[in-house]
Short mmCIF file of C-alpha atoms and ligand atoms in Angstrom, two decimals:
data_model
loop_
_atom_site.label_atom_id
_atom_site.label_comp_id
_atom_site.label_asym_id
_atom_site.label_seq_id
_atom_site.Cartn_x
_atom_site.Cartn_y
_atom_site.Cartn_z
CA UNK A 1 1.69 1.21 12.77
CA UNK A 2 -0.90 0.72 10.03
CA UNK A 3 0.24 -1.97 7.60
CA UNK A 4 -1.11 -0.26 4.45
CA UNK A 5 0.92 2.87 5.17
CA UNK A 6 4.29 1.31 5.84
CA UNK A 7 4.18 -1.59 3.38
CA UNK A 8 2.14 -1.16 0.20
CA UNK A 9 0.89 -4.49 -1.19
CA UNK A 10 3.12 -5.78 -4.02
CA UNK A 11 0.21 -6.30 -6.45
CA UNK A 12 -0.39 -2.55 -6.65
CA UNK A 13 0.83 -1.17 -9.98
CA UNK A 14 3.80 1.13 -9.43
CA UNK A 15 3.19 3.26 -12.50
CA UNK A 16 0.29 5.71 -12.69
CA UNK A 17 -2.04 5.53 -15.71
CA UNK A 18 -0.72 8.25 -18.06
CA UNK A 19 -3.13 11.01 -19.09
CA UNK A 20 -3.79 11.24 -22.83
CA UNK A 21 -2.45 14.46 -24.36
CA UNK A 22 -2.41 16.19 -27.73
CA UNK A 23 0.93 15.33 -29.40
CA UNK A 24 3.48 18.19 -29.09
CA UNK A 25 3.74 18.73 -32.87
CA UNK A 26 -0.02 19.27 -33.08
CA UNK A 27 -0.69 21.17 -29.87
CA UNK A 28 2.03 23.79 -30.39
CA UNK A 29 -0.10 25.19 -33.22
CA UNK A 30 -3.39 25.46 -31.33
CA UNK A 31 -4.87 26.78 -28.07
CA UNK A 32 -6.96 23.67 -27.35
CA UNK A 33 -6.45 21.88 -24.05
CA UNK A 34 -3.20 19.86 -23.95
CA UNK A 35 -4.18 17.19 -21.40
CA UNK A 36 -7.35 15.42 -22.55
CA UNK A 37 -8.43 13.79 -19.29
CA UNK A 38 -8.94 10.15 -18.31
CA UNK A 39 -11.52 7.97 -19.98
CA UNK A 40 -13.81 6.06 -17.61
CA UNK A 41 -11.67 2.90 -17.94
CA UNK A 42 -8.46 4.82 -17.22
CA UNK A 43 -10.01 6.57 -14.21
CA UNK A 44 -11.21 3.24 -12.77
CA UNK A 45 -7.79 1.66 -13.31
CA UNK A 46 -5.98 4.55 -11.64
CA UNK A 47 -8.50 4.66 -8.76
CA UNK A 48 -7.88 0.94 -8.17
CA UNK A 49 -4.25 1.75 -7.21
CA UNK A 50 -5.35 3.63 -4.07
CA UNK A 51 -4.65 1.61 -0.89
CA UNK A 52 -7.49 3.25 1.08
CA UNK A 53 -5.08 3.98 3.91
CA UNK A 54 -6.80 4.13 7.31
CA UNK A 55 -4.63 7.15 8.17
CA UNK A 56 -4.35 8.77 4.75
CA UNK A 57 -1.29 11.01 4.43
CA UNK A 58 -2.61 12.54 1.18
CA UNK A 59 -5.37 14.44 3.03
CA UNK A 60 -2.75 16.25 5.13
CA UNK A 61 -1.32 17.70 1.92
CA UNK A 62 -4.66 19.09 0.71
CA UNK A 63 -5.13 22.76 1.71
CA UNK A 64 -8.93 22.35 1.60
CA UNK A 65 -8.93 18.94 3.33
CA UNK A 66 -10.83 16.88 0.75
CA UNK A 67 -11.53 13.33 2.01
CA UNK A 68 -9.42 11.86 -0.78
CA UNK A 69 -9.71 8.09 -0.07
CA UNK A 70 -13.48 8.47 0.34
CA UNK A 71 -13.98 10.09 -3.08
CA UNK A 72 -11.61 7.59 -4.74
CA UNK A 73 -13.54 4.69 -3.16
CA UNK A 74 -16.84 6.07 -4.47
CA UNK A 75 -15.27 6.54 -7.93
CA UNK A 76 -14.04 2.96 -8.14
CA UNK A 77 -17.44 1.68 -7.03
CA UNK A 78 -18.89 3.59 -10.01
CA UNK A 79 -20.72 6.02 -7.66
CA UNK A 80 -19.67 9.13 -9.57
CA UNK A 81 -22.43 11.39 -8.30
CA UNK A 82 -21.59 10.59 -4.67
CA UNK A 83 -17.87 10.93 -5.47
CA UNK A 84 -18.15 14.48 -6.78
CA UNK A 85 -20.47 15.36 -3.92
CA UNK A 86 -17.78 14.22 -1.50
CA UNK A 87 -15.21 16.50 -3.21
CA UNK A 88 -17.63 19.42 -3.25
CA UNK A 89 -18.16 19.22 0.49
CA UNK A 90 -14.76 20.93 0.59
CA UNK A 91 -14.01 22.27 -2.88
CA UNK A 92 -16.40 24.27 -5.08
CA UNK A 93 -13.97 24.43 -8.05
CA UNK A 94 -12.88 20.81 -8.66
CA UNK A 95 -12.57 20.93 -12.47
CA UNK A 96 -10.20 23.89 -12.08
CA UNK A 97 -8.15 22.33 -9.26
CA UNK A 98 -7.99 18.98 -11.07
CA UNK A 99 -6.25 20.83 -13.91
CA UNK A 100 -3.97 23.43 -12.36
CA UNK A 101 -3.23 22.48 -8.74
CA UNK A 102 0.40 21.54 -8.10
CA UNK A 103 -0.68 18.14 -6.70
CA UNK A 104 2.92 16.92 -6.90
CA UNK A 105 3.72 19.40 -4.11
CA UNK A 106 0.50 18.78 -2.15
CA UNK A 107 -1.70 15.68 -1.76
CA UNK A 108 0.33 13.49 -4.14
CA UNK A 109 3.59 14.40 -2.43
CA UNK A 110 2.33 12.64 0.71
CA UNK A 111 0.67 9.62 -0.94
CA UNK A 112 2.36 6.48 0.44
CA UNK A 113 2.55 4.94 -3.03
CA UNK A 114 5.07 7.63 -3.90
CA UNK A 115 7.62 5.73 -1.77
CA UNK A 116 7.59 2.73 -4.12
CA UNK A 117 6.51 4.22 -7.45
CA UNK A 118 4.14 6.90 -8.73
CA UNK A 119 1.67 8.37 -6.22
CA UNK A 120 -2.04 8.00 -7.04
CA UNK A 121 -2.98 10.65 -9.64
CA UNK A 122 -5.43 12.35 -7.29
CA UNK A 123 -5.78 15.49 -9.41
CA UNK A 124 -6.64 13.57 -12.56
CA UNK A 125 -9.28 11.57 -10.69
CA UNK A 126 -10.75 14.80 -9.27
CA UNK A 127 -10.86 16.22 -12.80
CA UNK A 128 -12.57 13.06 -14.12
CA UNK A 129 -15.41 13.35 -11.60
CA UNK A 130 -15.77 17.12 -12.07
CA UNK A 131 -15.96 16.72 -15.86
CA UNK A 132 -18.44 13.86 -15.47
CA UNK A 133 -20.72 16.07 -13.38
CA UNK A 134 -20.41 19.12 -15.65
CA UNK A 135 -21.41 17.04 -18.66
CA UNK A 136 -24.64 16.05 -16.85
CA UNK A 137 -25.51 19.29 -15.08
CA UNK A 138 -24.65 20.41 -11.57
CA UNK A 139 -26.51 19.33 -8.47
CA UNK A 140 -27.02 22.40 -6.30
CA UNK A 141 -26.61 21.69 -2.57
CA UNK A 142 -29.15 22.91 -0.03
CA UNK A 143 -28.53 26.28 1.59
CA UNK A 144 -28.98 27.01 5.28
CA UNK A 145 -31.98 29.26 6.09
CA UNK A 146 -31.31 33.01 5.50
CA UNK A 147 -29.38 34.66 8.33
CA UNK A 148 -30.28 38.23 7.28
CA UNK A 149 -26.55 39.07 7.13
CA UNK A 150 -24.89 40.55 4.06
CA UNK A 151 -21.26 40.01 3.01
CA UNK A 152 -19.30 41.86 0.29
CA UNK A 153 -16.56 39.89 -1.45
CA UNK A 154 -14.00 41.95 -3.35
CA UNK A 155 -12.46 40.09 -6.27
CA UNK A 156 -13.81 37.05 -8.15
CA UNK A 157 -10.59 34.99 -8.14
CA UNK A 158 -10.32 31.58 -6.46
CA UNK A 159 -10.13 33.13 -2.95
CA UNK A 160 -13.22 35.32 -3.42
CA UNK A 161 -15.26 32.65 -5.25
CA UNK A 162 -14.56 30.06 -2.52
CA UNK A 163 -15.41 32.44 0.33
CA UNK A 164 -18.59 33.45 -1.52
CA UNK A 165 -19.70 29.85 -2.12
CA UNK A 166 -19.15 28.81 1.51
CA UNK A 167 -20.89 31.91 2.93
CA UNK A 168 -23.87 31.48 0.59
CA UNK A 169 -24.26 27.83 1.68
CA UNK A 170 -24.33 29.05 5.29
CA UNK A 171 -27.35 31.24 4.50
CA UNK A 172 -25.74 34.69 4.12
CA UNK A 173 -26.54 37.14 1.35
CA UNK A 174 -23.33 37.42 -0.70
CA UNK A 175 -22.35 39.98 -3.35
CA UNK A 176 -19.04 39.73 -5.25
CA UNK A 177 -17.60 42.98 -6.65
CA UNK A 178 -15.16 42.31 -9.50
CA UNK A 179 -13.18 45.01 -11.32
CA UNK A 180 -12.91 43.15 -14.66
CA UNK A 181 -15.72 42.33 -17.08
CA UNK A 182 -15.33 38.57 -16.41
CA UNK A 183 -15.13 36.61 -13.14
CA UNK A 184 -12.30 34.15 -12.37
CA UNK A 185 -9.25 36.32 -11.62
CA UNK A 186 -6.01 34.72 -12.83
CA UNK A 187 -8.04 31.68 -13.93
CA UNK A 188 -9.43 33.77 -16.81
CA UNK A 189 -6.85 36.46 -17.43
CA UNK A 190 -3.62 34.59 -16.63
CA UNK A 191 -3.74 30.82 -17.16
CA UNK A 192 -4.08 30.10 -20.89
CA UNK A 193 -6.90 28.25 -22.61
CA UNK A 194 -4.62 25.28 -23.43
CA UNK A 195 -4.15 24.58 -19.70
CA UNK A 196 -7.54 25.68 -18.41
CA UNK A 197 -10.38 26.18 -20.91
CA UNK A 198 -12.38 29.30 -20.04
CA UNK A 199 -15.67 27.44 -20.56
CA UNK A 200 -14.73 25.37 -17.50
CA UNK A 201 -14.09 28.45 -15.36
CA UNK A 202 -17.39 29.86 -16.61
CA UNK A 203 -19.25 26.65 -15.69
CA UNK A 204 -17.81 26.58 -12.16
CA UNK A 205 -18.59 30.29 -11.68
CA UNK A 206 -22.16 29.59 -12.86
CA UNK A 207 -22.41 26.88 -10.19
CA UNK A 208 -21.42 29.45 -7.55
CA UNK A 209 -24.03 31.88 -8.93
CA UNK A 210 -26.63 29.13 -8.60
CA UNK A 211 -25.77 28.90 -4.91
CA UNK A 212 -27.35 32.37 -4.72
CA UNK A 213 -24.20 34.52 -4.99
CA UNK A 214 -24.69 37.85 -6.80
CA UNK A 215 -21.85 38.96 -9.11
CA UNK A 216 -21.32 42.63 -9.88
CA UNK A 217 -18.78 43.01 -12.71
CA UNK A 218 -16.90 46.22 -13.54
CA UNK A 219 -16.85 47.44 -9.90
CA UNK A 220 -13.41 48.65 -8.84
CA UNK A 221 -13.50 48.80 -5.05
CA UNK A 222 -11.46 51.71 -3.81
CA UNK A 223 -12.99 53.77 -6.65
CA UNK A 224 -16.62 52.74 -7.28
CA UNK A 225 -17.11 52.27 -3.52
CA UNK A 226 -14.59 52.16 -0.69
CA UNK A 227 -14.63 49.50 2.04
CA UNK A 228 -15.85 51.98 4.70
CA UNK A 229 -18.72 52.89 2.31
CA UNK A 230 -19.66 49.23 1.84
CA UNK A 231 -19.82 48.73 5.62
CA UNK A 232 -21.36 52.03 6.70
CA UNK A 233 -23.55 53.10 3.79
CA UNK A 234 -24.35 50.07 1.66
CA UNK A 235 -25.61 47.71 4.34
CA UNK A 236 -22.84 45.08 4.38
CA UNK A 237 -22.06 43.40 7.73
CA UNK A 238 -18.64 42.08 6.70
CA UNK A 239 -16.16 42.31 3.82
CA UNK A 240 -13.71 39.77 2.39
CA UNK A 241 -10.81 41.13 0.31
CA UNK A 242 -9.54 38.66 -2.31
CA UNK A 243 -7.97 41.05 -4.79
CA UNK A 244 -4.86 39.01 -5.60
CA UNK A 245 -1.45 40.26 -6.72
CA UNK A 246 -2.01 41.62 -10.21
CA UNK A 247 0.63 44.34 -10.51
CA UNK A 248 3.60 43.31 -12.69
CA UNK A 249 7.19 43.71 -11.50
CA UNK A 250 9.91 44.95 -13.83
CA UNK A 251 13.66 44.36 -14.04
CA UNK A 252 14.72 48.00 -13.73
CA UNK A 253 17.44 47.67 -16.41
CA UNK A 254 18.17 50.13 -19.27
CA UNK A 255 16.04 49.78 -22.39
CA UNK A 256 13.08 48.12 -20.64
CA UNK A 257 10.67 50.63 -22.24
CA UNK A 258 11.57 49.71 -25.84
CA UNK A 259 8.86 48.52 -28.21
CA UNK A 260 8.36 44.74 -28.29
CA UNK A 261 8.88 44.33 -24.53
CA UNK A 262 5.77 43.23 -22.61
CA UNK A 263 5.05 42.48 -18.99
CA UNK A 264 3.67 38.92 -18.77
CA UNK A 265 0.50 40.43 -17.31
CA UNK A 266 -0.20 42.59 -20.34
CA UNK A 267 0.75 39.80 -22.73
CA UNK A 268 -1.40 37.13 -21.06
CA UNK A 269 -4.38 39.48 -20.53
CA UNK A 270 -4.34 40.31 -24.24
CA UNK A 271 -4.06 36.65 -25.21
CA UNK A 272 -6.47 35.12 -22.69
CA UNK A 273 -8.99 37.69 -21.54
CA UNK A 274 -9.18 39.61 -24.82
CA UNK A 275 -8.65 36.50 -26.95
CA UNK A 276 -6.03 37.96 -29.27
CA UNK A 277 -5.20 34.38 -30.30
CA UNK A 278 -8.51 34.43 -32.16
CA UNK A 279 -7.79 37.75 -33.97
CA UNK A 280 -9.48 39.00 -36.21
CA UNK A 281 -12.57 37.18 -34.85
CA UNK A 282 -11.78 39.05 -31.60
CA UNK A 283 -10.65 42.63 -31.99
CA UNK A 284 -7.34 42.50 -30.05
CA UNK A 285 -4.24 42.15 -32.21
CA UNK A 286 -0.92 41.18 -30.67
CA UNK A 287 2.51 41.66 -32.22
CA UNK A 288 4.69 38.60 -31.86
CA UNK A 289 8.19 38.43 -33.34
CA UNK A 290 10.32 35.54 -34.58
CA UNK A 291 12.70 35.31 -31.62
CA UNK A 292 10.86 35.57 -28.35
CA UNK A 293 12.67 35.68 -25.02
CA UNK A 294 10.78 35.14 -21.75
CA UNK A 295 12.45 36.20 -18.50
CA UNK A 296 11.52 34.15 -15.41
CA UNK A 297 11.12 30.54 -14.27
CA UNK A 298 7.61 30.23 -12.83
CA UNK A 299 4.22 29.18 -14.20
CA UNK A 300 3.74 32.67 -15.61
CA UNK A 301 6.96 32.37 -17.65
CA UNK A 302 5.93 28.90 -18.93
CA UNK A 303 2.45 30.12 -19.89
CA UNK A 304 3.87 33.17 -21.68
CA UNK A 305 6.45 31.12 -23.59
CA UNK A 306 3.95 28.46 -24.68
CA UNK A 307 1.42 31.13 -25.71
CA UNK A 308 4.08 32.94 -27.79
CA UNK A 309 4.92 29.67 -29.54
CA UNK A 310 1.27 29.08 -30.39
CA UNK A 311 0.98 32.63 -31.73
CA UNK A 312 3.62 31.81 -34.36
CA UNK A 313 7.06 32.61 -32.88
CA UNK A 314 9.84 30.66 -34.61
CA UNK A 315 11.96 30.31 -31.49
CA UNK A 316 11.06 30.83 -27.85
CA UNK A 317 13.76 30.89 -25.17
CA UNK A 318 13.18 31.11 -21.42
CA UNK A 319 16.00 32.87 -19.58
CA UNK A 320 16.15 32.03 -15.86
CA UNK A 321 18.73 33.27 -13.36
CA UNK A 322 18.90 30.07 -11.32
CA UNK A 323 19.16 26.41 -12.43
CA UNK A 324 16.45 23.93 -13.42
CA UNK A 325 16.20 22.56 -9.86
CA UNK A 326 15.12 25.95 -8.51
CA UNK A 327 12.51 26.61 -11.21
CA UNK A 328 9.21 27.33 -9.40
CA UNK A 329 7.00 26.27 -12.36
CA UNK A 330 5.13 22.96 -12.15
CA UNK A 331 7.37 20.09 -13.30
CA UNK A 332 4.65 18.78 -15.60
CA UNK A 333 4.41 22.17 -17.34
CA UNK A 334 8.21 22.46 -17.75
CA UNK A 335 8.18 19.04 -19.43
CA UNK A 336 5.23 20.02 -21.64
CA UNK A 337 7.03 23.24 -22.67
CA UNK A 338 10.25 21.41 -23.53
CA UNK A 339 8.35 18.76 -25.52
CA UNK A 340 6.88 21.62 -27.56
CA UNK A 341 10.37 22.93 -28.37
CA UNK A 342 10.78 25.75 -25.86
CA UNK A 343 14.46 26.27 -25.02
CA UNK A 344 15.54 27.02 -21.44
CA UNK A 345 18.68 29.03 -20.78
CA UNK A 346 19.65 28.71 -17.12
CA UNK A 347 21.94 30.81 -14.92
CA UNK A 348 21.61 34.02 -16.93
CA UNK A 349 19.94 37.40 -16.31
CA UNK A 350 19.36 40.46 -18.52
CA UNK A 351 21.46 43.56 -17.86
CA UNK A 352 20.10 45.82 -20.65
CA UNK A 353 18.02 45.87 -23.83
CA UNK A 354 19.28 47.32 -27.10
CA UNK A 355 16.88 48.92 -29.60
CA UNK A 356 16.90 49.57 -33.36
CA UNK A 357 16.58 53.03 -34.94
CA UNK A 358 12.76 52.85 -34.62
CA UNK A 359 12.82 52.11 -30.89
CA UNK A 360 12.06 48.36 -31.06
CA UNK A 361 14.09 45.85 -29.11
CA UNK A 362 16.66 43.94 -31.23
CA UNK A 363 19.09 42.51 -28.67
CA UNK A 364 19.35 41.70 -25.01
CA UNK A 365 22.57 41.79 -23.03
CA UNK A 366 22.76 39.11 -20.33
CA UNK A 367 25.22 38.18 -17.65
CA UNK A 368 26.08 34.64 -16.61
CA UNK A 369 25.17 33.68 -13.04
CA UNK A 370 26.48 31.12 -10.56
CA UNK A 371 24.72 29.87 -7.46
CA UNK A 372 25.90 31.15 -4.09
CA UNK A 373 24.64 30.26 -0.59
CA UNK A 374 20.84 30.06 0.04
CA UNK A 375 18.91 33.34 0.41
CA UNK A 376 15.86 34.05 2.61
CA UNK A 377 13.66 31.94 0.25
CA UNK A 378 15.86 28.90 1.01
CA UNK A 379 16.98 28.68 -2.63
CA UNK A 380 20.62 29.25 -3.63
CA UNK A 381 21.18 32.91 -4.48
CA UNK A 382 22.22 33.68 -8.09
CA UNK A 383 25.45 35.71 -8.20
CA UNK A 384 26.66 37.47 -11.42
CA UNK A 385 29.94 36.19 -12.88
CA UNK A 386 32.14 39.24 -13.49
CA UNK A 387 32.90 39.97 -17.15
CA UNK A 388 30.61 37.20 -18.49
CA UNK A 389 28.19 39.47 -20.42
CA UNK A 390 26.88 38.14 -23.74
CA UNK A 391 24.31 39.26 -26.33
CA UNK A 392 21.15 37.49 -27.52
CA UNK A 393 19.17 38.52 -30.62
CA UNK A 394 15.47 39.03 -29.90
CA UNK A 395 12.52 40.98 -31.26
CA UNK A 396 9.99 40.24 -28.48
CA UNK A 397 10.64 40.06 -24.75
CA UNK A 398 8.13 39.02 -22.08
CA UNK A 399 9.02 39.82 -18.48
CA UNK A 400 7.59 37.30 -16.01
CA UNK A 401 9.54 37.89 -12.82
CA UNK A 402 6.70 38.27 -10.32
CA UNK A 403 3.65 40.26 -9.35
CA UNK A 404 2.73 42.43 -6.37
CA UNK A 405 -0.65 43.62 -5.01
CA UNK A 406 -2.43 46.60 -6.51
CA UNK A 407 -2.40 49.25 -3.73
CA UNK A 408 -5.80 50.86 -4.41
CA UNK A 409 -7.70 49.21 -1.51
CA UNK A 410 -4.88 49.66 0.97
CA UNK A 411 -4.71 53.38 0.11
CA UNK A 412 -8.45 53.98 0.47
CA UNK A 413 -9.06 52.00 3.68
CA UNK A 414 -7.89 53.86 6.75
CA UNK A 415 -6.54 51.65 9.53
CA UNK A 416 -6.00 48.58 7.33
CA UNK A 417 -2.58 47.18 8.30
CA UNK A 418 -0.31 46.49 5.33
CA UNK A 419 3.21 44.95 5.09
CA UNK A 420 6.17 46.67 3.44
CA UNK A 421 5.48 44.54 0.33
CA UNK A 422 1.95 45.94 0.05
CA UNK A 423 0.22 42.73 1.14
CA UNK A 424 -2.59 42.97 3.71
CA UNK A 425 -1.84 41.78 7.25
CA UNK A 426 -4.29 39.04 8.27
CA UNK A 427 -4.23 36.16 10.79
CA UNK A 428 -4.64 32.49 9.78
CA UNK A 429 -8.43 33.00 9.62
CA UNK A 430 -8.14 36.07 7.40
CA UNK A 431 -8.98 38.60 10.15
CA UNK A 432 -7.40 42.00 9.37
CA UNK A 433 -6.74 44.99 11.62
CA UNK A 434 -10.29 46.28 10.96
CA UNK A 435 -13.44 44.86 12.53
CA UNK A 436 -15.58 42.93 10.06
CA UNK A 437 -12.87 43.05 7.35
CA UNK A 438 -11.21 39.80 6.29
CA UNK A 439 -8.67 39.04 3.55
CA UNK A 440 -7.09 35.99 1.91
CA UNK A 441 -5.30 34.62 -1.15
CA UNK A 442 -2.44 36.36 -2.99
CA UNK A 443 -3.34 39.74 -1.46
CA UNK A 444 -2.17 38.35 1.91
CA UNK A 445 0.52 35.80 0.97
CA UNK A 446 1.84 37.39 -2.22
CA UNK A 447 1.87 35.22 -5.36
CA UNK A 448 0.97 31.64 -4.39
CA UNK A 449 -1.37 28.97 -5.78
CA UNK A 450 -5.03 28.52 -6.68
CA UNK A 451 -5.63 26.01 -3.91
CA UNK A 452 -3.87 28.05 -1.22
CA UNK A 453 -6.08 31.02 -2.20
CA UNK A 454 -9.12 28.74 -1.97
CA UNK A 455 -8.00 27.43 1.43
CA UNK A 456 -7.70 31.02 2.66
CA UNK A 457 -11.18 31.82 1.30
CA UNK A 458 -12.57 28.80 3.16
CA UNK A 459 -10.98 29.65 6.50
CA UNK A 460 -12.10 33.27 6.19
CA UNK A 461 -15.68 32.18 5.36
CA UNK A 462 -15.74 30.13 8.57
CA UNK A 463 -14.39 33.07 10.61
CA UNK A 464 -16.82 35.56 8.98
CA UNK A 465 -19.72 33.22 9.77
CA UNK A 466 -18.68 33.02 13.42
CA UNK A 467 -18.25 36.80 13.57
CA UNK A 468 -21.68 37.45 12.02
CA UNK A 469 -23.44 34.91 14.22
CA UNK A 470 -21.89 36.35 17.37
CA UNK A 471 -22.87 39.92 16.38
CA UNK A 472 -26.09 41.29 17.83
P1 FAD C 1 -6.66 36.48 -8.29
O1 FAD C 1 -6.81 35.20 -9.01
O2 FAD C 1 -5.60 37.41 -8.75
O3 FAD C 1 -8.06 37.23 -8.33
C1 FAD C 1 -8.21 38.52 -7.83
C2 FAD C 1 -9.40 39.19 -8.48
O4 FAD C 1 -9.65 40.42 -7.82
C3 FAD C 1 -9.16 39.52 -9.95
O5 FAD C 1 -10.26 39.08 -10.71
C4 FAD C 1 -9.06 41.06 -9.96
O6 FAD C 1 -9.55 41.63 -11.17
C5 FAD C 1 -9.95 41.42 -8.79
N1 FAD C 1 -9.64 42.73 -8.20
C6 FAD C 1 -8.41 43.24 -7.92
N2 FAD C 1 -8.53 44.45 -7.35
C7 FAD C 1 -9.86 44.71 -7.28
C8 FAD C 1 -10.62 45.82 -6.78
N3 FAD C 1 -10.02 46.87 -6.23
N4 FAD C 1 -11.97 45.77 -6.86
C9 FAD C 1 -12.60 44.68 -7.41
N5 FAD C 1 -11.92 43.62 -7.88
C10 FAD C 1 -10.58 43.62 -7.81
N6 FAD C 1 -1.50 28.61 -9.43
C11 FAD C 1 -1.64 27.27 -9.41
O7 FAD C 1 -2.03 26.71 -8.39
N7 FAD C 1 -1.40 26.51 -10.52
C12 FAD C 1 -1.03 27.07 -11.70
O8 FAD C 1 -0.82 26.36 -12.66
C13 FAD C 1 -0.88 28.49 -11.75
N8 FAD C 1 -0.55 29.12 -12.91
C14 FAD C 1 -0.52 30.48 -12.96
C15 FAD C 1 -0.29 31.10 -14.19
C16 FAD C 1 -0.29 32.48 -14.28
C17 FAD C 1 -0.07 33.13 -15.61
C18 FAD C 1 -0.48 33.28 -13.11
C19 FAD C 1 -0.48 34.79 -13.19
C20 FAD C 1 -0.70 32.67 -11.88
C21 FAD C 1 -0.73 31.27 -11.80
N9 FAD C 1 -0.99 30.62 -10.59
C22 FAD C 1 -1.13 29.25 -10.57
C23 FAD C 1 -1.21 31.38 -9.34
C24 FAD C 1 -2.71 31.49 -9.02
O9 FAD C 1 -3.44 31.71 -10.18
C25 FAD C 1 -2.96 32.56 -7.97
O10 FAD C 1 -2.20 32.25 -6.82
C26 FAD C 1 -4.44 32.64 -7.60
O11 FAD C 1 -5.23 32.95 -8.73
C27 FAD C 1 -4.68 33.69 -6.51
O12 FAD C 1 -6.06 33.80 -6.29
P2 FAD C 1 -6.71 35.12 -5.69
O13 FAD C 1 -8.17 34.86 -5.63
O14 FAD C 1 -5.99 35.49 -4.44
O15 FAD C 1 -6.38 36.29 -6.73
FE1 SF4 C 2 -3.24 6.24 0.65
FE2 SF4 C 2 -2.32 7.53 -1.56
FE3 SF4 C 2 -4.83 6.46 -1.51
FE4 SF4 C 2 -4.22 8.66 -0.07
S1 SF4 C 2 -4.24 8.48 -2.34
S2 SF4 C 2 -5.41 6.90 0.63
S3 SF4 C 2 -2.11 8.20 0.60
S4 SF4 C 2 -2.85 5.36 -1.39
#
């Protein structure tokens, strides 16, 4: 057994260096980034906590297999350029991942220091190096000689961008088709500016462009071209589908169509992509009431609630049908939301919405829940408590209970196997039921995480490369 793994040296500091943040009273009135990032001194201090384990457990928790101890070693030796290069061998979007990856459930969950104190803050160190590089200008890695093969990537979210970057580095000609007017997927239209500034997404997309990837914006595949057209008529040798899960789900309770009730998708697209928080400078107004209720317990619910607060709501309440322990949102973001004054009401679910004479929501009827035995997700199932209905006053409701895939590609691609949930069937390397067609990210797994979508893009890029190289 390796000594460093089983018995961390006592001189190692148990507490991680905290990340500086805007104070809650200030940040709840602006859309600027909440977490400000480590200074150089803080990054060096935190990096010095790493034990450089010979058999690092942290790497096993990283879906894109970054050599974590190697980049931390380079950082603490002051070799920042080499450090970011080490990360980028595996991850083309480090400034994004350093900000939004649920590291507490991935690399940091397995860090041996977590057994005696805080794990090493791997994500914050990754962010430090990525920000250091961006401030100085990106180094573009060498590309393999051209292979003469052409790959179409559908969707410019984390899955599509990662697959595109890896395929371009391998020498293929890569074109991304994106339906929206901006690349980034959920990174631009879902996650708010105060968690992930859009200039950072833009900079990392620019890096991918510089690798030689062509981006075609405003192309809705399934309408502009179909997949069979891309393969048979437009000269592509392979296709990767990374179209995500962008279709909102609704509750299906009476009154859901009243004015003042948004899906989280519509709300966040207006706020983030169309910048309604900067109205009238940007031409997208958004109506926000005094008493906002957000339904759901994931990152989408947290982002909606915190955005509503910043838009001027007096009170924002999250209503979640399970308890705090089952909340799928990142722990750090739940804490940030509560520090800002967001209220969480657990074990309750809406049963109907009540409108005023003009058709705007004014109240929500809820029912109390209790937790029964675990369901297929492994979490305890919420069960309504008979006769426990109660009313809540509200003038704005945001529904954030999940998203499913848009069916347009599935409907226009004959022979593409699809599950009953509308996700595309693909093996662990992204291979679908059609030759030369690969898929990965939320379109295959359903709603997941940025890094799992990137991991899928990476594996698919490897499989596409092998397929293309074996093809006469
Ligand atoms: P997406 O990011 O959805 O990208 C798909 C892209 O494909 C989009 O740009 C879409 O416009 C495009 N597209 C769709 N159909 C077509 C078509 N027919 N033709 C052309 N283009 C098309 N994950 C985390 O890890 N950490 C977080 O903190 C976090 N917070 C989140 C907050 C919100 C509000 C949301 C909604 C999600 C969050 N997630 C988070 C989840 C994460 O963002 C997703 O799992 C991830 O973005 C999935 O990546 P993807 O590339 O599969 O799809
Ligand atoms: Fe070991 Fe944690 Fe350092 Fe990884 S980050 S090498 S698990 S101390």
